[in-house]
PDB file of C-alpha atoms and ligand atoms in Angstrom:
ATOM      1  CA  MET U 210    -102.054 -84.955  75.390  1.00 68.00           C
ATOM      2  CA  THR U 211    -105.518 -84.705  76.814  1.00 93.00           C
ATOM      3  CA  LYS U 212    -108.986 -85.173  75.440  1.00 97.00           C
ATOM      4  CA  THR U 213    -111.169 -82.207  75.958  1.00 98.00           C
ATOM      5  CA  VAL U 214    -114.745 -80.970  75.639  1.00 98.00           C
ATOM      6  CA  PHE U 215    -114.817 -77.352  74.537  1.00 98.00           C
ATOM      7  CA  LEU U 216    -117.779 -75.508  75.800  1.00 98.00           C
ATOM      8  CA  ASP U 217    -119.620 -72.417  74.820  1.00 98.00           C
ATOM      9  CA  ARG U 218    -120.703 -70.475  77.911  1.00 98.00           C
ATOM     10  CA  ASP U 219    -123.941 -68.478  77.525  1.00 97.00           C
ATOM     11  CA  GLY U 220    -126.898 -70.672  76.557  1.00 97.00           C
ATOM     12  CA  THR U 221    -124.839 -73.834  77.053  1.00 98.00           C
ATOM     13  CA  ILE U 222    -123.554 -73.724  80.654  1.00 98.00           C
ATOM     14  CA  ASN U 223    -125.605 -70.878  82.016  1.00 98.00           C
ATOM     15  CA  GLU U 224    -128.800 -69.117  81.049  1.00 97.00           C
ATOM     16  CA  ASP U 225    -128.111 -66.637  78.275  1.00 95.00           C
ATOM     17  CA  VAL U 226    -128.930 -63.175  79.511  1.00 93.00           C
ATOM     18  CA  ASN U 227    -127.729 -60.581  77.095  1.00 90.00           C
ATOM     19  CA  PHE U 228    -124.159 -59.493  78.041  1.00 94.00           C
ATOM     20  CA  LEU U 229    -123.998 -61.275  81.375  1.00 96.00           C
ATOM     21  CA  ARG U 230    -121.903 -59.125  83.714  1.00 95.00           C
ATOM     22  CA  ARG U 231    -123.283 -59.579  87.227  1.00 97.00           C
ATOM     23  CA  PRO U 232    -122.539 -62.694  89.316  1.00 97.00           C
ATOM     24  CA  GLU U 233    -126.047 -62.577  90.727  1.00 97.00           C
ATOM     25  CA  ASP U 234    -127.421 -63.174  87.250  1.00 97.00           C
ATOM     26  CA  VAL U 235    -125.545 -66.471  86.800  1.00 98.00           C
ATOM     27  CA  ARG U 236    -127.971 -69.396  86.567  1.00 98.00           C
ATOM     28  CA  ILE U 237    -126.459 -72.725  85.614  1.00 98.00           C
ATOM     29  CA  LEU U 238    -128.792 -74.566  83.190  1.00 97.00           C
ATOM     30  CA  PRO U 239    -130.453 -77.866  84.231  1.00 95.00           C
ATOM     31  CA  GLN U 240    -128.371 -81.030  83.652  1.00 96.00           C
ATOM     32  CA  VAL U 241    -125.158 -79.117  83.198  1.00 98.00           C
ATOM     33  CA  GLY U 242    -123.492 -79.972  86.511  1.00 98.00           C
ATOM     34  CA  ARG U 243    -124.390 -83.639  86.145  1.00 97.00           C
ATOM     35  CA  GLY U 244    -123.270 -83.782  82.520  1.00 98.00           C
ATOM     36  CA  MET U 245    -119.937 -82.067  83.269  1.00 98.00           C
ATOM     37  CA  ALA U 246    -119.249 -84.351  86.263  1.00 97.00           C
ATOM     38  CA  MET U 247    -119.780 -87.371  84.002  1.00 97.00           C
ATOM     39  CA  LEU U 248    -117.455 -86.010  81.311  1.00 97.00           C
ATOM     40  CA  GLN U 249    -114.753 -85.376  83.906  1.00 97.00           C
ATOM     41  CA  ASP U 250    -115.218 -88.941  85.194  1.00 95.00           C
ATOM     42  CA  CYS U 251    -114.587 -90.076  81.612  1.00 95.00           C
ATOM     43  CA  GLY U 252    -111.261 -88.216  81.643  1.00 96.00           C
ATOM     44  CA  PHE U 253    -112.202 -85.154  79.624  1.00 97.00           C
ATOM     45  CA  ARG U 254    -110.846 -81.717  80.373  1.00 98.00           C
ATOM     46  CA  LEU U 255    -113.539 -78.991  80.258  1.00 98.00           C
ATOM     47  CA  VAL U 256    -112.526 -75.768  78.575  1.00 98.00           C
ATOM     48  CA  VAL U 257    -114.813 -72.785  77.959  1.00 98.00           C
ATOM     49  CA  VAL U 258    -114.466 -70.929  74.673  1.00 98.00           C
ATOM     50  CA  SER U 259    -116.652 -67.875  74.619  1.00 98.00           C
ATOM     51  CA  ASN U 260    -117.187 -64.687  72.565  1.00 97.00           C
ATOM     52  CA  GLN U 261    -117.478 -61.754  74.943  1.00 97.00           C
ATOM     53  CA  SER U 262    -117.787 -58.788  72.630  1.00 96.00           C
ATOM     54  CA  GLY U 263    -119.329 -56.899  75.562  1.00 96.00           C
ATOM     55  CA  LEU U 264    -115.715 -56.069  76.374  1.00 97.00           C
ATOM     56  CA  ALA U 265    -115.146 -54.343  73.007  1.00 97.00           C
ATOM     57  CA  ARG U 266    -118.533 -52.660  73.343  1.00 96.00           C
ATOM     58  CA  GLY U 267    -117.668 -51.329  76.777  1.00 96.00           C
ATOM     59  CA  ILE U 268    -120.709 -53.081  78.315  1.00 96.00           C
ATOM     60  CA  LEU U 269    -118.521 -55.102  80.644  1.00 95.00           C
ATOM     61  CA  ASN U 270    -114.938 -54.966  81.820  1.00 96.00           C
ATOM     62  CA  GLU U 271    -112.392 -57.589  82.774  1.00 96.00           C
ATOM     63  CA  TYR U 272    -113.413 -57.468  86.397  1.00 97.00           C
ATOM     64  CA  ASP U 273    -117.059 -58.234  85.453  1.00 97.00           C
ATOM     65  CA  LEU U 274    -115.877 -61.113  83.256  1.00 97.00           C
ATOM     66  CA  PHE U 275    -113.747 -62.470  86.148  1.00 97.00           C
ATOM     67  CA  SER U 276    -116.539 -62.102  88.710  1.00 98.00           C
ATOM     68  CA  VAL U 277    -118.985 -63.992  86.501  1.00 98.00           C
ATOM     69  CA  GLN U 278    -116.466 -66.718  85.857  1.00 98.00           C
ATOM     70  CA  GLN U 279    -115.813 -67.104  89.620  1.00 98.00           C
ATOM     71  CA  GLU U 280    -119.553 -67.415  90.201  1.00 98.00           C
ATOM     72  CA  ILE U 281    -119.892 -70.042  87.469  1.00 98.00           C
ATOM     73  CA  ARG U 282    -117.041 -71.979  89.048  1.00 98.00           C
ATOM     74  CA  ARG U 283    -118.606 -71.650  92.518  1.00 98.00           C
ATOM     75  CA  GLN U 284    -121.973 -72.956  91.316  1.00 98.00           C
ATOM     76  CA  LEU U 285    -120.378 -75.849  89.430  1.00 98.00           C
ATOM     77  CA  SER U 286    -118.313 -76.842  92.469  1.00 97.00           C
ATOM     78  CA  VAL U 287    -121.565 -77.996  94.062  1.00 96.00           C
ATOM     79  CA  PHE U 288    -121.481 -80.784  91.449  1.00 96.00           C
ATOM     80  CA  SER U 289    -117.778 -81.489  92.152  1.00 96.00           C
ATOM     81  CA  VAL U 290    -117.004 -80.043  88.739  1.00 97.00           C
ATOM     82  CA  SER U 291    -114.029 -77.790  88.115  1.00 96.00           C
ATOM     83  CA  LEU U 292    -113.446 -76.117  84.759  1.00 98.00           C
ATOM     84  CA  ASP U 293    -109.941 -76.709  83.437  1.00 98.00           C
ATOM     85  CA  GLY U 294    -109.710 -73.514  81.489  1.00 98.00           C
ATOM     86  CA  ALA U 295    -111.590 -70.604  79.976  1.00 98.00           C
ATOM     87  CA  TYR U 296    -110.736 -68.633  76.857  1.00 98.00           C
ATOM     88  CA  PHE U 297    -112.585 -65.499  75.781  1.00 98.00           C
ATOM     89  CA  CYS U 298    -112.620 -63.386  72.682  1.00 98.00           C
ATOM     90  CA  PRO U 299    -113.056 -59.775  73.781  1.00 97.00           C
ATOM     91  CA  HIS U 300    -113.215 -58.402  70.206  1.00 97.00           C
ATOM     92  CA  HIS U 301    -115.840 -57.297  67.779  1.00 96.00           C
ATOM     93  CA  PRO U 302    -115.026 -56.606  64.110  1.00 95.00           C
ATOM     94  CA  THR U 303    -117.126 -53.427  63.827  1.00 94.00           C
ATOM     95  CA  ARG U 304    -119.031 -52.530  66.988  1.00 92.00           C
ATOM     96  CA  GLY U 305    -117.349 -51.157  70.062  1.00 93.00           C
ATOM     97  CA  VAL U 306    -115.867 -48.304  71.990  1.00 94.00           C
ATOM     98  CA  VAL U 307    -112.639 -49.853  73.252  1.00 94.00           C
ATOM     99  CA  GLU U 308    -110.331 -49.050  70.393  1.00 93.00           C
ATOM    100  CA  ASP U 309    -107.867 -51.920  70.751  1.00 94.00           C
ATOM    101  CA  LEU U 310    -110.728 -54.467  70.828  1.00 96.00           C
ATOM    102  CA  VAL U 311    -112.614 -53.367  67.732  1.00 96.00           C
ATOM    103  CA  LYS U 312    -110.918 -55.431  65.117  1.00 95.00           C
ATOM    104  CA  THR U 313    -111.186 -58.500  62.954  1.00 96.00           C
ATOM    105  CA  CYS U 314    -109.491 -61.223  64.955  1.00 97.00           C
ATOM    106  CA  SER U 315    -108.965 -64.939  64.611  1.00 96.00           C
ATOM    107  CA  CYS U 316    -110.465 -65.807  67.996  1.00 97.00           C
ATOM    108  CA  ARG U 317    -114.063 -64.732  67.594  1.00 98.00           C
ATOM    109  CA  LYS U 318    -116.230 -67.817  66.933  1.00 97.00           C
ATOM    110  CA  PRO U 319    -116.941 -69.100  64.251  1.00 96.00           C
ATOM    111  CA  GLN U 320    -113.173 -68.757  63.850  1.00 97.00           C
ATOM    112  CA  PRO U 321    -111.442 -71.640  65.711  1.00 98.00           C
ATOM    113  CA  GLY U 322    -108.724 -69.415  67.241  1.00 98.00           C
ATOM    114  CA  LEU U 323    -109.742 -69.895  70.874  1.00 98.00           C
ATOM    115  CA  ILE U 324    -109.677 -73.684  70.482  1.00 98.00           C
ATOM    116  CA  TYR U 325    -106.221 -73.552  68.919  1.00 98.00           C
ATOM    117  CA  MET U 326    -104.980 -71.227  71.612  1.00 98.00           C
ATOM    118  CA  ALA U 327    -106.226 -73.485  74.390  1.00 98.00           C
ATOM    119  CA  ALA U 328    -104.921 -76.613  72.635  1.00 98.00           C
ATOM    120  CA  GLU U 329    -101.464 -75.152  72.406  1.00 97.00           C
ATOM    121  CA  GLU U 330    -101.259 -73.718  75.909  1.00 98.00           C
ATOM    122  CA  MET U 331    -102.815 -76.745  77.627  1.00 97.00           C
ATOM    123  CA  SER U 332    -101.450 -79.490  75.317  1.00 96.00           C
ATOM    124  CA  LEU U 333    -104.925 -80.734  74.432  1.00 97.00           C
ATOM    125  CA  ASP U 334    -105.505 -83.495  71.938  1.00 96.00           C
ATOM    126  CA  LEU U 335    -107.936 -82.203  69.340  1.00 97.00           C
ATOM    127  CA  HIS U 336    -108.239 -85.641  67.781  1.00 96.00           C
ATOM    128  CA  GLN U 337    -110.109 -86.872  70.859  1.00 96.00           C
ATOM    129  CA  SER U 338    -112.041 -83.733  71.574  1.00 98.00           C
ATOM    130  CA  PHE U 339    -115.541 -82.332  71.137  1.00 98.00           C
ATOM    131  CA  MET U 340    -117.413 -79.035  71.059  1.00 98.00           C
ATOM    132  CA  ILE U 341    -120.762 -78.180  72.639  1.00 98.00           C
ATOM    133  CA  GLY U 342    -122.622 -74.970  71.964  1.00 97.00           C
ATOM    134  CA  ASP U 343    -126.039 -73.401  71.355  1.00 96.00           C
ATOM    135  CA  ARG U 344    -125.378 -71.473  68.135  1.00 94.00           C
ATOM    136  CA  LEU U 345    -124.343 -71.995  64.570  1.00 92.00           C
ATOM    137  CA  ARG U 346    -121.053 -70.191  65.240  1.00 95.00           C
ATOM    138  CA  ASP U 347    -120.185 -72.706  67.935  1.00 96.00           C
ATOM    139  CA  ILE U 348    -120.799 -75.628  65.578  1.00 95.00           C
ATOM    140  CA  ALA U 349    -118.839 -73.889  62.807  1.00 95.00           C
ATOM    141  CA  CYS U 350    -115.997 -73.157  65.219  1.00 97.00           C
ATOM    142  CA  GLY U 351    -115.758 -76.720  66.501  1.00 98.00           C
ATOM    143  CA  GLN U 352    -115.963 -78.186  63.029  1.00 97.00           C
ATOM    144  CA  ALA U 353    -113.301 -75.792  61.713  1.00 97.00           C
ATOM    145  CA  ALA U 354    -110.985 -77.298  64.332  1.00 98.00           C
ATOM    146  CA  GLY U 355    -112.026 -80.788  63.256  1.00 97.00           C
ATOM    147  CA  LEU U 356    -114.135 -81.546  66.307  1.00 98.00           C
ATOM    148  CA  PRO U 357    -117.451 -83.398  66.378  1.00 97.00           C
ATOM    149  CA  SER U 358    -119.756 -80.610  67.445  1.00 97.00           C
ATOM    150  CA  ILE U 359    -123.033 -80.851  69.370  1.00 97.00           C
ATOM    151  CA  LEU U 360    -125.810 -78.298  69.410  1.00 95.00           C
ATOM    152  CA  VAL U 361    -127.785 -78.021  72.641  1.00 96.00           C
ATOM    153  CA  THR U 362    -131.229 -76.531  72.287  1.00 94.00           C
ATOM    154  CA  THR U 363    -131.080 -74.796  75.622  1.00 93.00           C
ATOM    155  CA  GLY U 364    -130.061 -71.360  74.447  1.00 89.00           C
ATOM    156  CA  ARG U 365    -130.608 -69.529  71.202  1.00 85.00           C
ATOM    157  CA  TYR U 366    -132.558 -72.360  69.610  1.00 83.00           C
ATOM    158  CA  GLN U 367    -135.249 -74.369  71.349  1.00 80.00           C
ATOM    159  CA  ASP U 368    -135.541 -76.910  68.564  1.00 74.00           C
ATOM    160  CA  ASP U 369    -133.603 -77.960  65.467  1.00 73.00           C
ATOM    161  CA  GLY U 370    -135.928 -76.203  62.979  1.00 74.00           C
ATOM    162  CA  PRO U 371    -133.511 -73.425  61.977  1.00 73.00           C
ATOM    163  CA  LEU U 372    -130.736 -75.917  61.336  1.00 76.00           C
ATOM    164  CA  ARG U 373    -132.142 -76.916  57.955  1.00 74.00           C
ATOM    165  CA  SER U 374    -130.700 -73.828  56.354  1.00 78.00           C
ATOM    166  CA  TRP U 375    -127.328 -73.983  58.119  1.00 81.00           C
ATOM    167  CA  PRO U 376    -124.146 -74.589  56.157  1.00 81.00           C
ATOM    168  CA  ASN U 377    -122.717 -76.500  59.123  1.00 81.00           C
ATOM    169  CA  ARG U 378    -124.804 -79.402  60.328  1.00 90.00           C
ATOM    170  CA  PRO U 379    -124.200 -80.297  63.976  1.00 94.00           C
ATOM    171  CA  ASP U 380    -122.875 -83.800  64.470  1.00 95.00           C
ATOM    172  CA  TYR U 381    -125.595 -84.234  67.023  1.00 95.00           C
ATOM    173  CA  VAL U 382    -128.498 -82.155  68.413  1.00 94.00           C
ATOM    174  CA  ALA U 383    -129.135 -82.578  72.099  1.00 96.00           C
ATOM    175  CA  ALA U 384    -132.163 -81.462  74.097  1.00 95.00           C
ATOM    176  CA  ASP U 385    -129.936 -80.576  77.027  1.00 96.00           C
ATOM    177  CA  PHE U 386    -126.361 -80.789  78.306  1.00 98.00           C
ATOM    178  CA  TRP U 387    -126.819 -84.281  79.731  1.00 98.00           C
ATOM    179  CA  GLU U 388    -127.809 -85.625  76.352  1.00 97.00           C
ATOM    180  CA  ALA U 389    -124.787 -83.998  74.808  1.00 98.00           C
ATOM    181  CA  ALA U 390    -122.487 -85.390  77.453  1.00 98.00           C
ATOM    182  CA  ARG U 391    -123.983 -88.816  77.095  1.00 97.00           C
ATOM    183  CA  TRP U 392    -123.493 -88.799  73.307  1.00 97.00           C
ATOM    184  CA  ILE U 393    -119.833 -87.824  73.764  1.00 97.00           C
ATOM    185  CA  ALA U 394    -119.222 -90.454  76.461  1.00 96.00           C
ATOM    186  CA  LEU U 395    -120.701 -93.260  74.403  1.00 95.00           C
ATOM    187  CA  ARG U 396    -118.940 -92.132  71.259  1.00 92.00           C
ATOM    188  CA  SER U 397    -115.602 -92.048  72.965  1.00 89.00           C
ATOM    189  CA  GLY U 398    -115.813 -95.586  74.192  1.00 83.00           C
ATOM    190  CA  LYS U 399    -117.784 -95.603  77.418  1.00 80.00           C
ATOM    191  CA  ARG U 400    -120.002 -98.698  77.352  1.00 79.00           C
ATOM    192  CA  GLU U 401    -122.932 -97.389  79.224  1.00 80.00           C
ATOM    193  CA  VAL U 402    -124.068 -94.290  81.015  1.00 81.00           C
ATOM    194  CA  ASN U 403    -126.006 -94.575  84.228  1.00 73.00           C
ATOM    195  CA  GLU U 404    -129.274 -92.814  83.670  1.00 72.00           C
ATOM    196  CA  SER U 405    -130.636 -93.305  87.154  1.00 57.00           C
ATOM    197  CA  ILE U 406    -128.801 -90.433  88.832  1.00 54.00           C
ATOM    198  CA  ASP U 407    -131.066 -87.499  89.523  1.00 49.00           C
ATOM    199  CA  SER U 408    -129.937 -84.061  88.484  1.00 44.00           C
TER     200      SER U 408
HETATM  201 MG1  LIG Z1946    -124.006 -69.387  73.449  1.00 60.45          MG
HETATM  202 ZN1  LIG Z1947    -111.055 -62.181  69.175  1.00 60.45          ZN
END
């Protein structure tokens, strides 16, 4: 059984452009490569869990999704990081043109279905795992699966102002991915984190 950090994609790993579908639009956010490398050094698996309702809406297809994912992997490899898995919800409950994908599912965040699916397929230990994301639904998803869940203010929210009205309080609010990774590392027993490495 393996400890894991579950990761939202858009706004957490890469810049959130609406319905990202072109590899040339992939821009990894600052501090992400460095933070991921540190988490992998600490023995965490890295697994993406991402809503991609653009599939249901007909805005992108499976090839687009794959191409973007390949580009994200390529850019992360510069940091010697390799993602261990990626799980996507292609559905939307109401909006869409692809008939099979317009439905209420259990994998669209804030539902925790993607985390459970990954945990079962990859034998991941949810008791030692964490969630990082940039939206309320990421926090709600992680917490529904029992994971300490960290909000990064690099995507939808640039500060923690809106959180005051949220039903789910993040376990930690991080200015960027490095801060999130550091919090996880220290919380899971690492004694110190070397701050001197440049991004
Ligand atoms: Mg996001
Ligand atoms: Zn789904």
